[in-house]
């Protein structure tokens, strides 16, 4: 389904010869914002609108809600026959499987096979039974996503299997939007895909972009700033979508191996050059927890993270502390 609401455009001028144009809209069920810095207003407008069109195109490709998408075709043919897809979608699935292997299955796009036993649309809900939770993950297994490079086909081995890109799709869209904006002469800019942010170049006043990390306990408070020059910064948190059951809170990030919401962390921020990878890893680290999450990140070149646990203690990957700006709290 293509979701595009009225967008807001703002225009301002930075250093001589530079125009800064921003556009806010809703895509992929999330708020998106695009900022382009170009030499002329006309170029800036083309850059942001081309980015919107690119995200709309990607949504039509990867959406499992759109019955006409290639992703839906894969899911509909689960356990029946392979589905030939575009090279673009094939490669996205291949990269997703690579992250699954790297994380020992704690990132898995076949999480979509889960029965929808957790409903995060309400603050109050009923705890699912142990049997229903166990059954919900019975078909989750990235190893049963078979890829054939000869004809770029995808086959889900078991009937009832499904794939979904909820933990990587917005990051991919942000990355592609950036590339489209670059090709339309946006020498600097920002794409913020519902919290999956990527920035390049510098601000109109020639200073560096900075991304604020929110206090999980206060959405109006920034606890630190992360420089974001040619960098992606993605945060996964438990403070926006959760349900309360018998006095306990359960967040929307589900462990694909156990079927239970992840716990013990409040937020995970991943910093690297690629928004797609940052998106996938932020969710993965949230599921893995502090110790195993840091172990994973510290073994991936060029990737760093900040973890805030449920006791409000901050944890940093090995090479990050010298690159962040902490506020006085």
mmCIF file of C-alpha atoms in Angstrom:
data_model
loop_
_atom_site.group_PDB
_atom_site.id
_atom_site.type_symbol
_atom_site.label_atom_id
_atom_site.label_comp_id
_atom_site.label_asym_id
_atom_site.label_seq_id
_atom_site.Cartn_x
_atom_site.Cartn_y
_atom_site.Cartn_z
ATOM 1 C CA UNK A 1 0.000 0.000 0.000
ATOM 2 C CA UNK A 2 1.298 3.429 -0.877
ATOM 3 C CA UNK A 3 0.888 5.845 1.985
ATOM 4 C CA UNK A 4 1.557 9.492 1.206
ATOM 5 C CA UNK A 5 0.050 12.326 3.182
ATOM 6 C CA UNK A 6 0.286 16.077 2.828
ATOM 7 C CA UNK A 7 3.888 17.111 3.208
ATOM 8 C CA UNK A 8 5.424 20.263 4.598
ATOM 9 C CA UNK A 9 8.162 22.062 2.723
ATOM 10 C CA UNK A 10 10.439 24.637 4.272
ATOM 11 C CA UNK A 11 13.025 26.684 2.471
ATOM 12 C CA UNK A 12 15.994 28.551 3.897
ATOM 13 C CA UNK A 13 19.331 29.879 2.782
ATOM 14 C CA UNK A 14 22.709 28.967 4.215
ATOM 15 C CA UNK A 15 26.082 30.131 3.010
ATOM 16 C CA UNK A 16 26.198 32.084 -0.233
ATOM 17 C CA UNK A 17 25.040 29.975 -3.166
ATOM 18 C CA UNK A 18 23.409 27.263 -1.066
ATOM 19 C CA UNK A 19 19.709 26.537 -0.640
ATOM 20 C CA UNK A 20 18.372 24.359 2.163
ATOM 21 C CA UNK A 21 15.018 22.698 1.509
ATOM 22 C CA UNK A 22 13.220 20.297 3.862
ATOM 23 C CA UNK A 23 10.198 18.101 3.291
ATOM 24 C CA UNK A 24 8.200 16.208 5.943
ATOM 25 C CA UNK A 25 5.747 13.471 5.068
ATOM 26 C CA UNK A 26 4.507 10.000 6.035
ATOM 27 C CA UNK A 27 5.755 6.941 4.168
ATOM 28 C CA UNK A 28 5.929 3.246 5.031
ATOM 29 C CA UNK A 29 3.676 3.988 8.008
ATOM 30 C CA UNK A 30 6.294 6.273 9.596
ATOM 31 C CA UNK A 31 7.255 9.922 9.585
ATOM 32 C CA UNK A 32 9.947 10.740 7.039
ATOM 33 C CA UNK A 33 11.869 13.958 6.596
ATOM 34 C CA UNK A 34 14.229 14.924 3.806
ATOM 35 C CA UNK A 35 16.668 17.842 3.790
ATOM 36 C CA UNK A 36 18.607 18.783 0.668
ATOM 37 C CA UNK A 37 21.297 21.430 0.337
ATOM 38 C CA UNK A 38 21.907 22.408 -3.265
ATOM 39 C CA UNK A 39 22.956 25.412 -5.341
ATOM 40 C CA UNK A 40 19.431 26.431 -6.362
ATOM 41 C CA UNK A 41 15.874 26.190 -5.084
ATOM 42 C CA UNK A 42 14.878 24.270 -8.197
ATOM 43 C CA UNK A 43 17.540 21.606 -7.631
ATOM 44 C CA UNK A 44 16.609 21.341 -3.949
ATOM 45 C CA UNK A 45 12.966 20.747 -4.815
ATOM 46 C CA UNK A 46 13.870 18.086 -7.352
ATOM 47 C CA UNK A 47 16.144 16.346 -4.839
ATOM 48 C CA UNK A 48 13.581 16.035 -2.044
ATOM 49 C CA UNK A 49 10.725 15.067 -4.335
ATOM 50 C CA UNK A 50 12.839 12.437 -6.054
ATOM 51 C CA UNK A 51 13.646 11.014 -2.627
ATOM 52 C CA UNK A 52 9.945 10.753 -1.791
ATOM 53 C CA UNK A 53 9.272 8.975 -5.070
ATOM 54 C CA UNK A 54 12.107 6.559 -4.366
ATOM 55 C CA UNK A 55 10.732 5.595 -0.956
ATOM 56 C CA UNK A 56 7.250 5.119 -2.452
ATOM 57 C CA UNK A 57 8.803 2.823 -5.062
ATOM 58 C CA UNK A 58 10.667 0.806 -2.429
ATOM 59 C CA UNK A 59 7.553 0.443 -0.311
ATOM 60 C CA UNK A 60 5.680 -1.027 -3.272
ATOM 61 C CA UNK A 61 8.511 -3.546 -3.665
ATOM 62 C CA UNK A 62 9.026 -4.729 -0.078
ATOM 63 C CA UNK A 63 5.613 -4.274 1.526
ATOM 64 C CA UNK A 64 4.031 -7.501 2.755
ATOM 65 C CA UNK A 65 0.740 -5.594 3.155
ATOM 66 C CA UNK A 66 0.487 -4.868 -0.567
ATOM 67 C CA UNK A 67 -1.010 -7.982 -2.224
ATOM 68 C CA UNK A 68 0.605 -6.980 -5.508
ATOM 69 C CA UNK A 69 4.169 -6.646 -4.195
ATOM 70 C CA UNK A 70 6.947 -9.087 -4.990
ATOM 71 C CA UNK A 71 7.302 -9.755 -1.263
ATOM 72 C CA UNK A 72 3.661 -10.848 -1.063
ATOM 73 C CA UNK A 73 4.232 -13.124 -4.061
ATOM 74 C CA UNK A 74 7.110 -14.811 -2.220
ATOM 75 C CA UNK A 75 4.960 -15.312 0.871
ATOM 76 C CA UNK A 76 1.988 -16.607 -1.104
ATOM 77 C CA UNK A 77 4.169 -19.263 -2.730
ATOM 78 C CA UNK A 78 5.731 -20.482 0.533
ATOM 79 C CA UNK A 79 6.051 -24.281 0.461
ATOM 80 C CA UNK A 80 4.772 -24.345 -3.116
ATOM 81 C CA UNK A 81 7.314 -22.984 -5.585
ATOM 82 C CA UNK A 82 10.119 -20.432 -5.965
ATOM 83 C CA UNK A 83 9.224 -16.878 -6.962
ATOM 84 C CA UNK A 84 11.342 -14.928 -9.415
ATOM 85 C CA UNK A 85 11.944 -11.407 -8.127
ATOM 86 C CA UNK A 86 13.891 -8.336 -9.174
ATOM 87 C CA UNK A 87 17.625 -8.280 -8.629
ATOM 88 C CA UNK A 88 17.129 -5.442 -6.135
ATOM 89 C CA UNK A 89 14.803 -7.430 -3.870
ATOM 90 C CA UNK A 90 16.883 -10.582 -4.278
ATOM 91 C CA UNK A 91 19.980 -8.715 -3.097
ATOM 92 C CA UNK A 92 18.152 -7.183 -0.124
ATOM 93 C CA UNK A 93 17.092 -10.672 0.963
ATOM 94 C CA UNK A 94 20.611 -12.002 0.409
ATOM 95 C CA UNK A 95 22.093 -9.249 2.587
ATOM 96 C CA UNK A 96 19.430 -9.892 5.217
ATOM 97 C CA UNK A 97 20.387 -13.561 5.341
ATOM 98 C CA UNK A 98 24.019 -12.556 5.714
ATOM 99 C CA UNK A 99 23.152 -10.499 8.796
ATOM 100 C CA UNK A 100 21.122 -13.458 10.096
ATOM 101 C CA UNK A 101 24.130 -15.745 9.782
ATOM 102 C CA UNK A 102 26.415 -13.157 11.385
ATOM 103 C CA UNK A 103 24.029 -12.763 14.351
ATOM 104 C CA UNK A 104 23.250 -16.478 14.714
ATOM 105 C CA UNK A 105 19.628 -15.894 13.755
ATOM 106 C CA UNK A 106 18.843 -13.088 16.185
ATOM 107 C CA UNK A 107 18.096 -11.009 13.121
ATOM 108 C CA UNK A 108 15.715 -12.888 10.839
ATOM 109 C CA UNK A 109 13.362 -11.503 8.193
ATOM 110 C CA UNK A 110 11.307 -14.703 8.448
ATOM 111 C CA UNK A 111 10.095 -13.340 11.809
ATOM 112 C CA UNK A 112 7.013 -12.393 9.781
ATOM 113 C CA UNK A 113 6.014 -16.071 9.995
ATOM 114 C CA UNK A 114 5.013 -15.489 13.618
ATOM 115 C CA UNK A 115 1.338 -15.608 14.446
ATOM 116 C CA UNK A 116 0.193 -12.148 15.455
ATOM 117 C CA UNK A 117 -0.268 -13.021 19.099
ATOM 118 C CA UNK A 118 1.219 -9.757 20.361
ATOM 119 C CA UNK A 119 -0.963 -6.704 19.711
ATOM 120 C CA UNK A 120 0.853 -3.443 20.402
ATOM 121 C CA UNK A 121 -2.015 -1.264 19.262
ATOM 122 C CA UNK A 122 -3.384 -1.187 22.821
ATOM 123 C CA UNK A 123 -1.706 -0.270 26.097
ATOM 124 C CA UNK A 124 -3.604 -3.001 27.922
ATOM 125 C CA UNK A 125 -3.588 -6.569 26.635
ATOM 126 C CA UNK A 126 -3.695 -10.228 27.633
ATOM 127 C CA UNK A 127 -0.523 -12.273 27.964
ATOM 128 C CA UNK A 128 -0.350 -14.989 25.265
ATOM 129 C CA UNK A 129 -0.057 -18.588 26.424
ATOM 130 C CA UNK A 130 3.331 -20.329 26.435
ATOM 131 C CA UNK A 131 2.032 -22.772 23.814
ATOM 132 C CA UNK A 132 0.916 -20.014 21.445
ATOM 133 C CA UNK A 133 4.252 -18.222 21.819
ATOM 134 C CA UNK A 134 6.186 -21.417 21.122
ATOM 135 C CA UNK A 135 4.029 -22.162 18.101
ATOM 136 C CA UNK A 136 4.460 -18.628 16.789
ATOM 137 C CA UNK A 137 8.191 -19.134 16.139
ATOM 138 C CA UNK A 138 7.945 -22.654 14.722
ATOM 139 C CA UNK A 139 8.392 -21.454 11.126
ATOM 140 C CA UNK A 140 10.957 -18.726 11.807
ATOM 141 C CA UNK A 141 14.239 -19.881 10.279
ATOM 142 C CA UNK A 142 16.322 -17.836 7.863
ATOM 143 C CA UNK A 143 18.024 -21.035 6.673
ATOM 144 C CA UNK A 144 14.720 -22.017 5.055
ATOM 145 C CA UNK A 145 14.837 -18.993 2.774
ATOM 146 C CA UNK A 146 16.371 -20.483 -0.355
ATOM 147 C CA UNK A 147 17.961 -18.199 -2.948
ATOM 148 C CA UNK A 148 18.779 -19.101 -6.539
ATOM 149 C CA UNK A 149 21.219 -16.618 -8.094
ATOM 150 C CA UNK A 150 20.722 -18.070 -11.585
ATOM 151 C CA UNK A 151 17.203 -16.674 -11.908
ATOM 152 C CA UNK A 152 17.027 -14.422 -8.781
ATOM 153 C CA UNK A 153 14.252 -16.548 -7.329
ATOM 154 C CA UNK A 154 13.298 -16.913 -3.671
ATOM 155 C CA UNK A 155 11.684 -19.954 -2.084
ATOM 156 C CA UNK A 156 10.334 -20.246 1.449
ATOM 157 C CA UNK A 157 10.643 -23.942 2.188
ATOM 158 C CA UNK A 158 7.737 -24.373 4.618
ATOM 159 C CA UNK A 159 4.105 -23.534 4.067
ATOM 160 C CA UNK A 160 3.094 -20.701 6.347
ATOM 161 C CA UNK A 161 6.502 -19.054 6.212
ATOM 162 C CA UNK A 162 6.604 -15.331 5.541
ATOM 163 C CA UNK A 163 9.263 -12.689 5.234
ATOM 164 C CA UNK A 164 9.003 -9.049 6.251
ATOM 165 C CA UNK A 165 11.352 -6.087 6.260
ATOM 166 C CA UNK A 166 10.195 -4.260 9.373
ATOM 167 C CA UNK A 167 13.671 -4.370 10.908
ATOM 168 C CA UNK A 168 15.622 -3.324 7.814
ATOM 169 C CA UNK A 169 13.223 -1.760 5.300
ATOM 170 C CA UNK A 170 13.288 1.839 6.526
ATOM 171 C CA UNK A 171 17.062 1.783 6.694
ATOM 172 C CA UNK A 172 17.217 0.511 3.123
ATOM 173 C CA UNK A 173 14.768 3.188 2.022
ATOM 174 C CA UNK A 174 16.807 5.913 3.740
ATOM 175 C CA UNK A 175 19.985 4.676 2.076
ATOM 176 C CA UNK A 176 18.383 4.626 -1.364
ATOM 177 C CA UNK A 177 16.795 8.042 -0.846
ATOM 178 C CA UNK A 178 20.231 9.444 -0.043
ATOM 179 C CA UNK A 179 21.658 8.006 -3.254
ATOM 180 C CA UNK A 180 18.834 9.538 -5.295
ATOM 181 C CA UNK A 181 19.372 12.923 -3.646
ATOM 182 C CA UNK A 182 23.107 12.737 -4.342
ATOM 183 C CA UNK A 183 22.390 12.002 -7.988
ATOM 184 C CA UNK A 184 20.209 15.124 -8.021
ATOM 185 C CA UNK A 185 23.063 17.350 -6.849
ATOM 186 C CA UNK A 186 22.259 17.450 -3.136
ATOM 187 C CA UNK A 187 25.825 18.095 -1.960
ATOM 188 C CA UNK A 188 24.694 17.839 1.671
ATOM 189 C CA UNK A 189 21.565 16.526 3.302
ATOM 190 C CA UNK A 190 19.694 14.367 5.762
ATOM 191 C CA UNK A 191 17.126 11.594 5.449
ATOM 192 C CA UNK A 192 15.288 10.673 8.632
ATOM 193 C CA UNK A 193 13.151 7.580 8.128
ATOM 194 C CA UNK A 194 11.196 7.393 11.351
ATOM 195 C CA UNK A 195 14.382 7.488 13.431
ATOM 196 C CA UNK A 196 16.629 5.779 10.889
ATOM 197 C CA UNK A 197 18.798 8.762 10.013
ATOM 198 C CA UNK A 198 21.538 9.229 7.485
ATOM 199 C CA UNK A 199 23.437 12.475 6.870
ATOM 200 C CA UNK A 200 26.123 13.589 4.445
ATOM 201 C CA UNK A 201 28.091 16.738 3.836
ATOM 202 C CA UNK A 202 27.653 19.588 6.306
ATOM 203 C CA UNK A 203 24.922 21.927 7.533
ATOM 204 C CA UNK A 204 24.168 25.180 5.678
ATOM 205 C CA UNK A 205 26.399 27.072 8.124
ATOM 206 C CA UNK A 206 29.246 24.635 7.297
ATOM 207 C CA UNK A 207 29.104 22.968 10.734
ATOM 208 C CA UNK A 208 28.709 19.209 11.176
ATOM 209 C CA UNK A 209 25.358 17.498 11.462
ATOM 210 C CA UNK A 210 24.678 16.136 14.952
ATOM 211 C CA UNK A 211 22.071 13.633 16.074
ATOM 212 C CA UNK A 212 20.583 13.779 19.547
ATOM 213 C CA UNK A 213 20.135 10.569 21.527
ATOM 214 C CA UNK A 214 16.865 10.739 23.455
ATOM 215 C CA UNK A 215 16.568 10.014 27.150
ATOM 216 C CA UNK A 216 14.355 6.890 27.266
ATOM 217 C CA UNK A 217 12.575 8.365 30.298
ATOM 218 C CA UNK A 218 11.952 11.826 28.861
ATOM 219 C CA UNK A 219 11.232 12.393 25.174
ATOM 220 C CA UNK A 220 12.072 16.085 25.520
ATOM 221 C CA UNK A 221 15.565 15.463 26.854
ATOM 222 C CA UNK A 222 18.725 14.763 24.846
ATOM 223 C CA UNK A 223 21.383 12.924 26.807
ATOM 224 C CA UNK A 224 24.153 13.107 24.213
ATOM 225 C CA UNK A 225 24.952 14.254 20.691
ATOM 226 C CA UNK A 226 26.521 12.097 18.007
ATOM 227 C CA UNK A 227 28.376 13.730 15.083
ATOM 228 C CA UNK A 228 26.853 12.543 11.812
ATOM 229 C CA UNK A 229 29.084 13.486 8.906
ATOM 230 C CA UNK A 230 28.608 10.909 6.143
ATOM 231 C CA UNK A 231 27.140 8.651 8.796
ATOM 232 C CA UNK A 232 23.954 6.802 9.648
ATOM 233 C CA UNK A 233 22.568 6.861 13.185
ATOM 234 C CA UNK A 234 19.709 4.485 14.008
ATOM 235 C CA UNK A 235 18.028 3.995 17.387
ATOM 236 C CA UNK A 236 15.749 1.171 18.512
ATOM 237 C CA UNK A 237 13.922 1.757 21.788
ATOM 238 C CA UNK A 238 11.247 0.286 24.034
ATOM 239 C CA UNK A 239 9.669 3.600 25.064
ATOM 240 C CA UNK A 240 7.355 4.350 22.133
ATOM 241 C CA UNK A 241 5.570 1.073 21.329
ATOM 242 C CA UNK A 242 4.792 -1.214 24.234
ATOM 243 C CA UNK A 243 1.909 -2.829 26.075
ATOM 244 C CA UNK A 244 1.260 -3.278 29.769
ATOM 245 C CA UNK A 245 0.142 -6.658 31.131
ATOM 246 C CA UNK A 246 -0.348 -7.328 34.830
ATOM 247 C CA UNK A 247 1.797 -4.343 35.728
ATOM 248 C CA UNK A 248 4.687 -5.302 33.432
ATOM 249 C CA UNK A 249 5.644 -3.595 30.186
ATOM 250 C CA UNK A 250 6.433 -5.542 27.017
ATOM 251 C CA UNK A 251 8.109 -3.765 24.086
ATOM 252 C CA UNK A 252 7.378 -4.312 20.406
ATOM 253 C CA UNK A 253 10.814 -5.756 19.594
ATOM 254 C CA UNK A 254 10.374 -9.538 19.561
ATOM 255 C CA UNK A 255 13.126 -12.119 19.980
ATOM 256 C CA UNK A 256 12.705 -14.197 16.773
ATOM 257 C CA UNK A 257 14.023 -17.318 18.481
ATOM 258 C CA UNK A 258 11.799 -17.181 21.559
ATOM 259 C CA UNK A 259 8.717 -15.252 20.473
ATOM 260 C CA UNK A 260 8.910 -13.051 23.566
ATOM 261 C CA UNK A 261 9.545 -9.303 23.602
ATOM 262 C CA UNK A 262 13.175 -8.389 24.186
ATOM 263 C CA UNK A 263 13.983 -7.101 27.660
ATOM 264 C CA UNK A 264 16.693 -5.541 29.839
ATOM 265 C CA UNK A 265 17.457 -2.651 27.453
ATOM 266 C CA UNK A 266 15.830 0.741 26.937
ATOM 267 C CA UNK A 267 17.523 1.840 23.725
ATOM 268 C CA UNK A 268 20.229 0.886 21.255
ATOM 269 C CA UNK A 269 21.838 3.362 18.878
ATOM 270 C CA UNK A 270 23.983 2.007 16.053
ATOM 271 C CA UNK A 271 26.363 4.255 14.112
ATOM 272 C CA UNK A 272 27.897 3.290 10.781
ATOM 273 C CA UNK A 273 28.107 4.494 7.202
ATOM 274 C CA UNK A 274 25.139 2.463 5.901
ATOM 275 C CA UNK A 275 21.569 3.057 7.120
ATOM 276 C CA UNK A 276 20.359 -0.383 6.075
ATOM 277 C CA UNK A 277 22.992 -2.151 8.145
ATOM 278 C CA UNK A 278 22.508 0.218 11.087
ATOM 279 C CA UNK A 279 18.753 -0.454 11.057
ATOM 280 C CA UNK A 280 19.201 -4.225 11.129
ATOM 281 C CA UNK A 281 21.905 -4.152 13.793
ATOM 282 C CA UNK A 282 20.011 -1.814 16.132
ATOM 283 C CA UNK A 283 17.179 -4.338 16.372
ATOM 284 C CA UNK A 284 19.602 -7.245 16.643
ATOM 285 C CA UNK A 285 21.583 -5.730 19.505
ATOM 286 C CA UNK A 286 18.364 -4.887 21.331
ATOM 287 C CA UNK A 287 17.422 -8.579 21.204
ATOM 288 C CA UNK A 288 20.905 -9.838 22.091
ATOM 289 C CA UNK A 289 21.303 -7.609 25.146
ATOM 290 C CA UNK A 290 24.299 -5.673 26.389
ATOM 291 C CA UNK A 291 27.074 -8.269 26.594
ATOM 292 C CA UNK A 292 26.330 -10.226 23.425
ATOM 293 C CA UNK A 293 25.270 -7.110 21.556
ATOM 294 C CA UNK A 294 28.575 -5.364 22.241
ATOM 295 C CA UNK A 295 30.454 -8.529 21.326
ATOM 296 C CA UNK A 296 28.732 -8.539 17.949
ATOM 297 C CA UNK A 297 29.329 -4.848 17.250
ATOM 298 C CA UNK A 298 32.949 -4.914 18.380
ATOM 299 C CA UNK A 299 33.626 -7.599 15.775
ATOM 300 C CA UNK A 300 32.208 -5.611 12.846
ATOM 301 C CA UNK A 301 34.575 -3.099 11.306
ATOM 302 C CA UNK A 302 33.246 0.434 11.030
ATOM 303 C CA UNK A 303 30.213 -0.085 13.286
ATOM 304 C CA UNK A 304 29.740 1.377 16.764
ATOM 305 C CA UNK A 305 26.869 1.496 19.231
ATOM 306 C CA UNK A 306 25.510 3.084 22.385
ATOM 307 C CA UNK A 307 23.329 0.977 24.678
ATOM 308 C CA UNK A 308 21.139 2.262 27.495
ATOM 309 C CA UNK A 309 19.946 -0.576 29.717
ATOM 310 C CA UNK A 310 16.779 -0.715 31.805
ATOM 311 C CA UNK A 311 18.715 0.611 34.805
ATOM 312 C CA UNK A 312 19.639 3.747 32.807
ATOM 313 C CA UNK A 313 23.284 2.712 32.589
ATOM 314 C CA UNK A 314 25.072 3.567 29.341
ATOM 315 C CA UNK A 315 27.361 1.114 27.562
ATOM 316 C CA UNK A 316 29.629 1.915 24.617
ATOM 317 C CA UNK A 317 31.289 -0.158 21.954
ATOM 318 C CA UNK A 318 35.073 -0.139 21.929
ATOM 319 C CA UNK A 319 35.874 2.825 19.691
ATOM 320 C CA UNK A 320 33.049 5.252 20.232
ATOM 321 C CA UNK A 321 33.538 7.237 23.426
ATOM 322 C CA UNK A 322 35.942 9.767 21.942
ATOM 323 C CA UNK A 323 33.460 10.546 19.137
ATOM 324 C CA UNK A 324 30.385 11.529 21.135
ATOM 325 C CA UNK A 325 29.385 14.719 22.872
ATOM 326 C CA UNK A 326 27.764 14.170 26.275
ATOM 327 C CA UNK A 327 25.435 16.709 27.793
ATOM 328 C CA UNK A 328 25.668 17.621 31.428
ATOM 329 C CA UNK A 329 22.789 15.781 33.083
#
